[in-house]
Amino acid sequence: MIKHREIEIGKETHDSAHDSAHDSGNVPKKPGRIPGLRDVVSVERATATKARESWHVLGIMSEFFEASERLAQIRPAVSIFGSARIPARDPRYEMAELIARKLSEAGFSVISGGGPGIMEAANKGAYEGPSPSVGLNIELPHEQSNNAYQNISLFFRHFFPRKVAFVKFTSAYVVLPGGYGTLDELFEALTLVQTNKSRKMPIILVGSEYWRGLVDWIRAQPLAQGLISPNDPDLLQVIDDPQAIVDAIFDFYQHEGFTQSPGERERLLNL
């Protein structure tokens, strides 16, 4: 019969010590057992870990609270997403700036990630208009530097409360070309609308040449295989004209109304 041994991390049994004495090679020992979540190696270390995690939770809560306090009055607003790597001389930068200016002039606050590239263009266009320009800035080791075109600036250390702020205070999403971060924000918005965790709202892709492959893939793969519902691709609109984007948002709310229903308010509270 094979006997199973349990070896406490950091200690050796008599047999294991004996075996190591006769080990002529330099073979690393296997750990006997991985410590479980309830194992307390050191009371001081466990206490420090709990204190650090508690402080972490309080930090996230404080970011939620500040966002709610400072953004409660900016509605209606539109969140604009796009790459931080697109320079000011790029036509897509100019497109984002023009869209944001038109939205601001139409009475929408504009929310961006507060950084360079498309985010800067969005803030700049809104800043030059009559409605607030909002930057949801985040600390990142690369790329992120806060742009100067913000009437309201919030600073986040955590992605989670920042993403909730993008969703909770917006009436539409306008998404220009971008990388993983932009795609993450796009599919976050689609998922929340699809699952009724957020109210239905316009999700507009700008740059038909850039987005065509993704839109075609959604229909050719997830839709064709029954992995999404037949109407789910219609949650996306592809529009390249800035004025048509503003018109599409107004057309949507002319039918739906800007005022949230009690059910929609409840869903946003439960984000």
mmCIF file of C-alpha atoms in Angstrom:
data_model
loop_
_atom_site.group_PDB
_atom_site.id
_atom_site.type_symbol
_atom_site.label_atom_id
_atom_site.label_comp_id
_atom_site.label_asym_id
_atom_site.label_seq_id
_atom_site.Cartn_x
_atom_site.Cartn_y
_atom_site.Cartn_z
ATOM 1 C CA MET A 1 0.000 0.000 0.000
ATOM 2 C CA ILE A 2 1.231 3.469 -0.826
ATOM 3 C CA LYS A 3 1.297 5.836 2.138
ATOM 4 C CA HIS A 4 0.488 9.506 1.446
ATOM 5 C CA ARG A 5 2.450 11.972 3.539
ATOM 6 C CA GLU A 6 1.574 15.565 4.345
ATOM 7 C CA ILE A 7 4.624 17.742 4.901
ATOM 8 C CA GLU A 8 4.236 21.160 6.490
ATOM 9 C CA ILE A 9 5.769 23.873 4.393
ATOM 10 C CA GLY A 10 9.118 24.961 5.787
ATOM 11 C CA LYS A 11 9.679 21.733 7.757
ATOM 12 C CA GLU A 12 10.984 18.295 6.925
ATOM 13 C CA THR A 13 10.093 14.930 8.369
ATOM 14 C CA HIS A 14 12.799 12.662 9.720
ATOM 15 C CA ASP A 15 12.580 10.507 6.589
ATOM 16 C CA SER A 16 12.882 13.462 4.209
ATOM 17 C CA ALA A 17 15.892 14.768 6.083
ATOM 18 C CA HIS A 18 17.420 11.296 5.967
ATOM 19 C CA ASP A 19 16.761 11.069 2.233
ATOM 20 C CA SER A 20 18.366 14.427 1.595
ATOM 21 C CA ALA A 21 21.501 13.345 3.416
ATOM 22 C CA HIS A 22 21.950 10.529 0.937
ATOM 23 C CA ASP A 23 21.092 12.648 -2.089
ATOM 24 C CA SER A 24 24.270 12.991 -4.074
ATOM 25 C CA GLY A 25 22.709 15.307 -6.657
ATOM 26 C CA ASN A 26 21.396 18.838 -6.327
ATOM 27 C CA VAL A 27 17.734 18.033 -7.056
ATOM 28 C CA PRO A 28 15.239 20.546 -5.631
ATOM 29 C CA LYS A 29 12.724 19.101 -3.166
ATOM 30 C CA LYS A 30 9.022 19.014 -3.954
ATOM 31 C CA PRO A 31 6.734 20.806 -1.531
ATOM 32 C CA GLY A 32 4.568 18.384 0.405
ATOM 33 C CA ARG A 33 1.431 20.507 0.498
ATOM 34 C CA ILE A 34 0.356 23.919 -0.805
ATOM 35 C CA PRO A 35 -0.957 26.046 2.090
ATOM 36 C CA GLY A 36 -4.703 26.543 2.042
ATOM 37 C CA LEU A 37 -6.529 29.853 2.415
ATOM 38 C CA ARG A 38 -7.162 29.147 6.092
ATOM 39 C CA ASP A 39 -3.554 28.356 6.920
ATOM 40 C CA VAL A 40 -1.986 31.023 9.116
ATOM 41 C CA VAL A 41 1.780 30.882 8.754
ATOM 42 C CA SER A 42 2.246 34.045 10.788
ATOM 43 C CA VAL A 43 -0.325 35.982 12.800
ATOM 44 C CA GLU A 44 1.498 39.239 12.073
ATOM 45 C CA ARG A 45 1.575 38.519 8.343
ATOM 46 C CA ALA A 46 -2.109 37.529 8.286
ATOM 47 C CA THR A 47 -3.061 40.714 10.148
ATOM 48 C CA ALA A 48 -1.034 42.870 7.770
ATOM 49 C CA THR A 49 -2.623 41.168 4.753
ATOM 50 C CA LYS A 50 -6.146 41.721 6.076
ATOM 51 C CA ALA A 51 -5.370 45.365 6.836
ATOM 52 C CA ARG A 52 -3.962 45.912 3.346
ATOM 53 C CA GLU A 53 -6.999 44.297 1.699
ATOM 54 C CA SER A 54 -9.384 46.311 3.859
ATOM 55 C CA TRP A 55 -7.588 49.507 2.886
ATOM 56 C CA HIS A 56 -7.793 48.445 -0.759
ATOM 57 C CA VAL A 57 -11.581 48.011 -0.500
ATOM 58 C CA LEU A 58 -11.931 51.407 1.178
ATOM 59 C CA GLY A 59 -9.912 52.977 -1.658
ATOM 60 C CA ILE A 60 -12.285 51.521 -4.258
ATOM 61 C CA MET A 61 -15.299 52.703 -2.268
ATOM 62 C CA SER A 62 -13.884 56.217 -2.074
ATOM 63 C CA GLU A 63 -13.499 56.323 -5.867
ATOM 64 C CA PHE A 64 -17.133 55.267 -6.302
ATOM 65 C CA PHE A 65 -18.253 57.935 -3.853
ATOM 66 C CA GLU A 66 -16.257 60.753 -5.455
ATOM 67 C CA ALA A 67 -17.479 59.834 -8.946
ATOM 68 C CA SER A 68 -21.104 59.821 -7.788
ATOM 69 C CA GLU A 69 -20.717 63.162 -6.028
ATOM 70 C CA ARG A 70 -18.983 64.978 -8.862
ATOM 71 C CA LEU A 71 -20.772 63.513 -11.885
ATOM 72 C CA ALA A 72 -24.367 63.427 -10.652
ATOM 73 C CA GLN A 73 -25.288 66.660 -12.475
ATOM 74 C CA ILE A 74 -23.530 66.175 -15.827
ATOM 75 C CA ARG A 75 -26.366 64.292 -17.569
ATOM 76 C CA PRO A 76 -27.069 63.967 -20.432
ATOM 77 C CA ALA A 77 -23.568 62.833 -21.337
ATOM 78 C CA VAL A 78 -21.844 60.783 -24.020
ATOM 79 C CA SER A 79 -18.794 58.588 -23.404
ATOM 80 C CA ILE A 80 -16.190 58.659 -26.180
ATOM 81 C CA PHE A 81 -13.606 55.873 -26.391
ATOM 82 C CA GLY A 82 -10.556 55.457 -28.584
ATOM 83 C CA SER A 83 -6.826 54.882 -28.685
ATOM 84 C CA ALA A 84 -4.327 56.846 -26.631
ATOM 85 C CA ARG A 85 -1.769 56.302 -29.412
ATOM 86 C CA ILE A 86 -3.409 58.347 -32.178
ATOM 87 C CA PRO A 87 -1.524 61.658 -32.610
ATOM 88 C CA ALA A 88 -3.070 65.097 -33.039
ATOM 89 C CA ARG A 89 -2.167 65.239 -36.751
ATOM 90 C CA ASP A 90 -4.191 62.076 -37.479
ATOM 91 C CA PRO A 91 -7.568 62.544 -39.229
ATOM 92 C CA ARG A 92 -9.165 60.314 -36.570
ATOM 93 C CA TYR A 93 -8.083 62.780 -33.882
ATOM 94 C CA GLU A 94 -9.730 65.587 -35.825
ATOM 95 C CA MET A 95 -12.865 63.462 -36.252
ATOM 96 C CA ALA A 96 -13.105 62.818 -32.500
ATOM 97 C CA GLU A 97 -12.619 66.506 -31.758
ATOM 98 C CA LEU A 98 -15.369 67.512 -34.201
ATOM 99 C CA ILE A 99 -17.794 64.903 -32.838
ATOM 100 C CA ALA A 100 -17.193 66.082 -29.287
ATOM 101 C CA ARG A 101 -17.647 69.725 -30.249
ATOM 102 C CA LYS A 102 -20.984 68.954 -31.918
ATOM 103 C CA LEU A 103 -22.144 66.918 -28.931
ATOM 104 C CA SER A 104 -21.181 69.725 -26.557
ATOM 105 C CA GLU A 105 -23.027 72.263 -28.661
ATOM 106 C CA ALA A 106 -26.066 69.956 -28.689
ATOM 107 C CA GLY A 107 -26.131 69.954 -24.878
ATOM 108 C CA PHE A 108 -24.236 66.758 -24.046
ATOM 109 C CA SER A 109 -21.399 66.577 -21.564
ATOM 110 C CA VAL A 110 -18.537 64.530 -23.018
ATOM 111 C CA ILE A 111 -16.758 61.867 -20.966
ATOM 112 C CA SER A 112 -13.389 60.459 -21.975
ATOM 113 C CA GLY A 113 -10.573 58.579 -20.293
ATOM 114 C CA GLY A 114 -8.700 61.834 -19.777
ATOM 115 C CA GLY A 115 -5.512 60.746 -21.519
ATOM 116 C CA PRO A 116 -3.838 61.541 -24.863
ATOM 117 C CA GLY A 117 -4.895 60.554 -28.376
ATOM 118 C CA ILE A 118 -8.624 60.162 -29.020
ATOM 119 C CA MET A 119 -9.318 60.896 -25.347
ATOM 120 C CA GLU A 120 -7.594 64.259 -25.635
ATOM 121 C CA ALA A 121 -9.428 65.032 -28.875
ATOM 122 C CA ALA A 122 -12.776 64.281 -27.226
ATOM 123 C CA ASN A 123 -12.013 66.457 -24.219
ATOM 124 C CA LYS A 124 -10.644 69.234 -26.398
ATOM 125 C CA GLY A 125 -13.732 69.361 -28.622
ATOM 126 C CA ALA A 126 -16.054 69.446 -25.611
ATOM 127 C CA TYR A 127 -13.860 71.957 -23.758
ATOM 128 C CA GLU A 128 -14.237 74.408 -26.621
ATOM 129 C CA GLY A 129 -18.021 73.954 -26.538
ATOM 130 C CA PRO A 130 -20.575 75.036 -23.919
ATOM 131 C CA SER A 131 -21.069 71.693 -22.129
ATOM 132 C CA PRO A 132 -18.708 70.108 -19.579
ATOM 133 C CA SER A 133 -15.662 68.145 -20.649
ATOM 134 C CA VAL A 134 -15.071 65.257 -18.212
ATOM 135 C CA GLY A 135 -11.886 63.220 -17.857
ATOM 136 C CA LEU A 136 -11.841 59.922 -15.972
ATOM 137 C CA ASN A 137 -8.091 59.704 -15.562
ATOM 138 C CA ILE A 138 -6.283 56.562 -14.418
ATOM 139 C CA GLU A 139 -2.777 55.827 -13.244
ATOM 140 C CA LEU A 140 -0.970 53.597 -15.762
ATOM 141 C CA PRO A 141 2.742 52.799 -16.152
ATOM 142 C CA HIS A 142 2.607 53.625 -19.881
ATOM 143 C CA GLU A 143 0.652 55.863 -22.244
ATOM 144 C CA GLN A 144 -1.561 57.655 -19.748
ATOM 145 C CA SER A 145 -0.854 61.341 -19.186
ATOM 146 C CA ASN A 146 -3.710 63.652 -18.329
ATOM 147 C CA ASN A 147 -4.732 66.080 -21.051
ATOM 148 C CA ALA A 148 -5.364 69.750 -20.326
ATOM 149 C CA TYR A 149 -8.908 70.011 -21.714
ATOM 150 C CA GLN A 150 -11.013 68.974 -18.727
ATOM 151 C CA ASN A 151 -13.636 70.970 -16.843
ATOM 152 C CA ILE A 152 -14.105 68.061 -14.440
ATOM 153 C CA SER A 153 -11.216 65.722 -13.684
ATOM 154 C CA LEU A 154 -11.414 62.549 -11.651
ATOM 155 C CA PHE A 155 -8.437 60.358 -10.856
ATOM 156 C CA PHE A 156 -8.709 56.591 -10.432
ATOM 157 C CA ARG A 157 -6.242 53.960 -9.325
ATOM 158 C CA HIS A 158 -8.620 51.090 -10.115
ATOM 159 C CA PHE A 159 -10.212 50.191 -13.456
ATOM 160 C CA PHE A 160 -13.405 48.845 -11.894
ATOM 161 C CA PRO A 161 -14.923 52.079 -10.477
ATOM 162 C CA ARG A 162 -13.727 53.990 -13.533
ATOM 163 C CA LYS A 163 -15.574 51.610 -15.868
ATOM 164 C CA VAL A 164 -18.718 51.917 -13.776
ATOM 165 C CA ALA A 165 -18.491 55.727 -14.004
ATOM 166 C CA PHE A 166 -18.301 55.494 -17.818
ATOM 167 C CA VAL A 167 -21.515 53.465 -17.839
ATOM 168 C CA LYS A 168 -23.531 54.996 -15.047
ATOM 169 C CA PHE A 169 -23.481 58.604 -16.212
ATOM 170 C CA THR A 170 -23.691 58.223 -19.972
ATOM 171 C CA SER A 171 -26.553 58.303 -22.462
ATOM 172 C CA ALA A 172 -24.596 56.953 -25.449
ATOM 173 C CA TYR A 173 -21.242 55.479 -26.437
ATOM 174 C CA VAL A 174 -19.176 56.706 -29.359
ATOM 175 C CA VAL A 175 -16.256 54.404 -30.115
ATOM 176 C CA LEU A 176 -13.398 55.353 -32.415
ATOM 177 C CA PRO A 177 -10.505 53.088 -33.437
ATOM 178 C CA GLY A 178 -8.508 51.748 -30.529
ATOM 179 C CA GLY A 179 -6.719 48.768 -29.069
ATOM 180 C CA TYR A 180 -7.406 46.360 -26.235
ATOM 181 C CA GLY A 181 -8.623 49.040 -23.833
ATOM 182 C CA THR A 182 -11.099 50.415 -26.354
ATOM 183 C CA LEU A 183 -12.331 46.917 -27.222
ATOM 184 C CA ASP A 184 -12.720 46.135 -23.533
ATOM 185 C CA GLU A 185 -14.859 49.244 -23.010
ATOM 186 C CA LEU A 186 -16.899 48.500 -26.150
ATOM 187 C CA PHE A 187 -17.724 44.939 -25.157
ATOM 188 C CA GLU A 188 -18.383 45.978 -21.560
ATOM 189 C CA ALA A 189 -21.041 48.369 -22.875
ATOM 190 C CA LEU A 190 -22.494 45.744 -25.227
ATOM 191 C CA THR A 191 -22.635 43.136 -22.458
ATOM 192 C CA LEU A 192 -24.398 45.437 -20.005
ATOM 193 C CA VAL A 193 -26.999 46.494 -22.564
ATOM 194 C CA GLN A 194 -27.470 42.933 -23.862
ATOM 195 C CA THR A 195 -28.031 41.540 -20.355
ATOM 196 C CA ASN A 196 -30.294 44.435 -19.257
ATOM 197 C CA LYS A 197 -27.853 45.485 -16.556
ATOM 198 C CA SER A 198 -27.838 48.913 -18.210
ATOM 199 C CA ARG A 199 -30.550 50.789 -20.032
ATOM 200 C CA LYS A 200 -30.534 50.389 -23.787
ATOM 201 C CA MET A 201 -28.652 53.232 -25.449
ATOM 202 C CA PRO A 202 -26.879 54.046 -28.722
ATOM 203 C CA ILE A 203 -23.501 52.352 -29.219
ATOM 204 C CA ILE A 204 -21.926 53.965 -32.263
ATOM 205 C CA LEU A 205 -18.739 52.844 -34.009
ATOM 206 C CA VAL A 206 -16.875 55.550 -35.929
ATOM 207 C CA GLY A 207 -14.616 54.446 -38.768
ATOM 208 C CA SER A 208 -16.383 51.897 -40.964
ATOM 209 C CA GLU A 209 -13.127 50.725 -42.542
ATOM 210 C CA TYR A 210 -11.648 49.958 -39.127
ATOM 211 C CA TRP A 211 -14.704 48.242 -37.645
ATOM 212 C CA ARG A 212 -16.006 46.359 -40.698
ATOM 213 C CA GLY A 213 -14.066 43.191 -39.968
ATOM 214 C CA LEU A 214 -15.299 43.038 -36.379
ATOM 215 C CA VAL A 215 -18.934 43.643 -37.342
ATOM 216 C CA ASP A 216 -18.733 41.002 -40.079
ATOM 217 C CA TRP A 217 -17.126 38.533 -37.658
ATOM 218 C CA ILE A 218 -19.890 39.049 -35.071
ATOM 219 C CA ARG A 219 -22.474 38.068 -37.681
ATOM 220 C CA ALA A 220 -20.409 35.274 -39.254
ATOM 221 C CA GLN A 221 -19.351 33.579 -36.013
ATOM 222 C CA PRO A 222 -21.216 34.287 -32.719
ATOM 223 C CA LEU A 223 -24.534 35.015 -34.459
ATOM 224 C CA ALA A 224 -24.278 32.185 -36.992
ATOM 225 C CA GLN A 225 -23.457 29.694 -34.217
ATOM 226 C CA GLY A 226 -26.332 30.843 -32.016
ATOM 227 C CA LEU A 227 -24.032 32.251 -29.338
ATOM 228 C CA ILE A 228 -25.809 35.618 -29.342
ATOM 229 C CA SER A 229 -29.433 36.519 -30.021
ATOM 230 C CA PRO A 230 -30.609 37.536 -33.509
ATOM 231 C CA ASN A 231 -31.083 41.177 -32.493
ATOM 232 C CA ASP A 232 -27.765 41.549 -30.656
ATOM 233 C CA PRO A 233 -25.737 42.762 -33.666
ATOM 234 C CA ASP A 234 -28.255 45.587 -34.019
ATOM 235 C CA LEU A 235 -27.012 47.034 -30.715
ATOM 236 C CA LEU A 236 -24.150 48.455 -32.804
ATOM 237 C CA GLN A 237 -24.384 51.268 -35.341
ATOM 238 C CA VAL A 238 -21.544 52.242 -37.683
ATOM 239 C CA ILE A 239 -21.660 55.972 -38.537
ATOM 240 C CA ASP A 240 -18.851 58.071 -39.977
ATOM 241 C CA ASP A 241 -20.486 61.505 -40.240
ATOM 242 C CA PRO A 242 -20.233 63.650 -37.066
ATOM 243 C CA GLN A 243 -23.620 65.340 -37.467
ATOM 244 C CA ALA A 244 -25.261 62.000 -38.248
ATOM 245 C CA ILE A 245 -23.884 60.680 -34.939
ATOM 246 C CA VAL A 246 -25.540 63.520 -32.999
ATOM 247 C CA ASP A 247 -28.764 63.016 -34.962
ATOM 248 C CA ALA A 248 -28.771 59.267 -34.250
ATOM 249 C CA ILE A 249 -28.509 59.897 -30.504
ATOM 250 C CA PHE A 250 -31.343 62.437 -30.593
ATOM 251 C CA ASP A 251 -33.469 60.133 -32.756
ATOM 252 C CA PHE A 252 -33.030 57.328 -30.237
ATOM 253 C CA TYR A 253 -34.063 59.458 -27.260
ATOM 254 C CA GLN A 254 -36.911 61.103 -29.124
ATOM 255 C CA HIS A 255 -38.477 57.650 -29.005
ATOM 256 C CA GLU A 256 -37.099 56.400 -25.659
ATOM 257 C CA GLY A 257 -36.950 59.661 -23.686
ATOM 258 C CA PHE A 258 -33.960 60.834 -21.638
ATOM 259 C CA THR A 259 -35.681 60.249 -18.278
ATOM 260 C CA GLN A 260 -34.855 56.872 -16.809
ATOM 261 C CA SER A 261 -37.698 54.572 -15.862
ATOM 262 C CA PRO A 262 -37.800 53.217 -12.276
ATOM 263 C CA GLY A 263 -36.548 49.875 -13.604
ATOM 264 C CA GLU A 264 -33.626 51.487 -15.397
ATOM 265 C CA ARG A 265 -32.649 53.441 -12.275
ATOM 266 C CA GLU A 266 -32.733 50.219 -10.289
ATOM 267 C CA ARG A 267 -30.492 48.449 -12.796
ATOM 268 C CA LEU A 268 -27.934 51.261 -12.698
ATOM 269 C CA LEU A 269 -27.913 51.187 -8.899
ATOM 270 C CA ASN A 270 -27.093 47.470 -9.091
ATOM 271 C CA LEU A 271 -24.147 47.807 -11.476
#
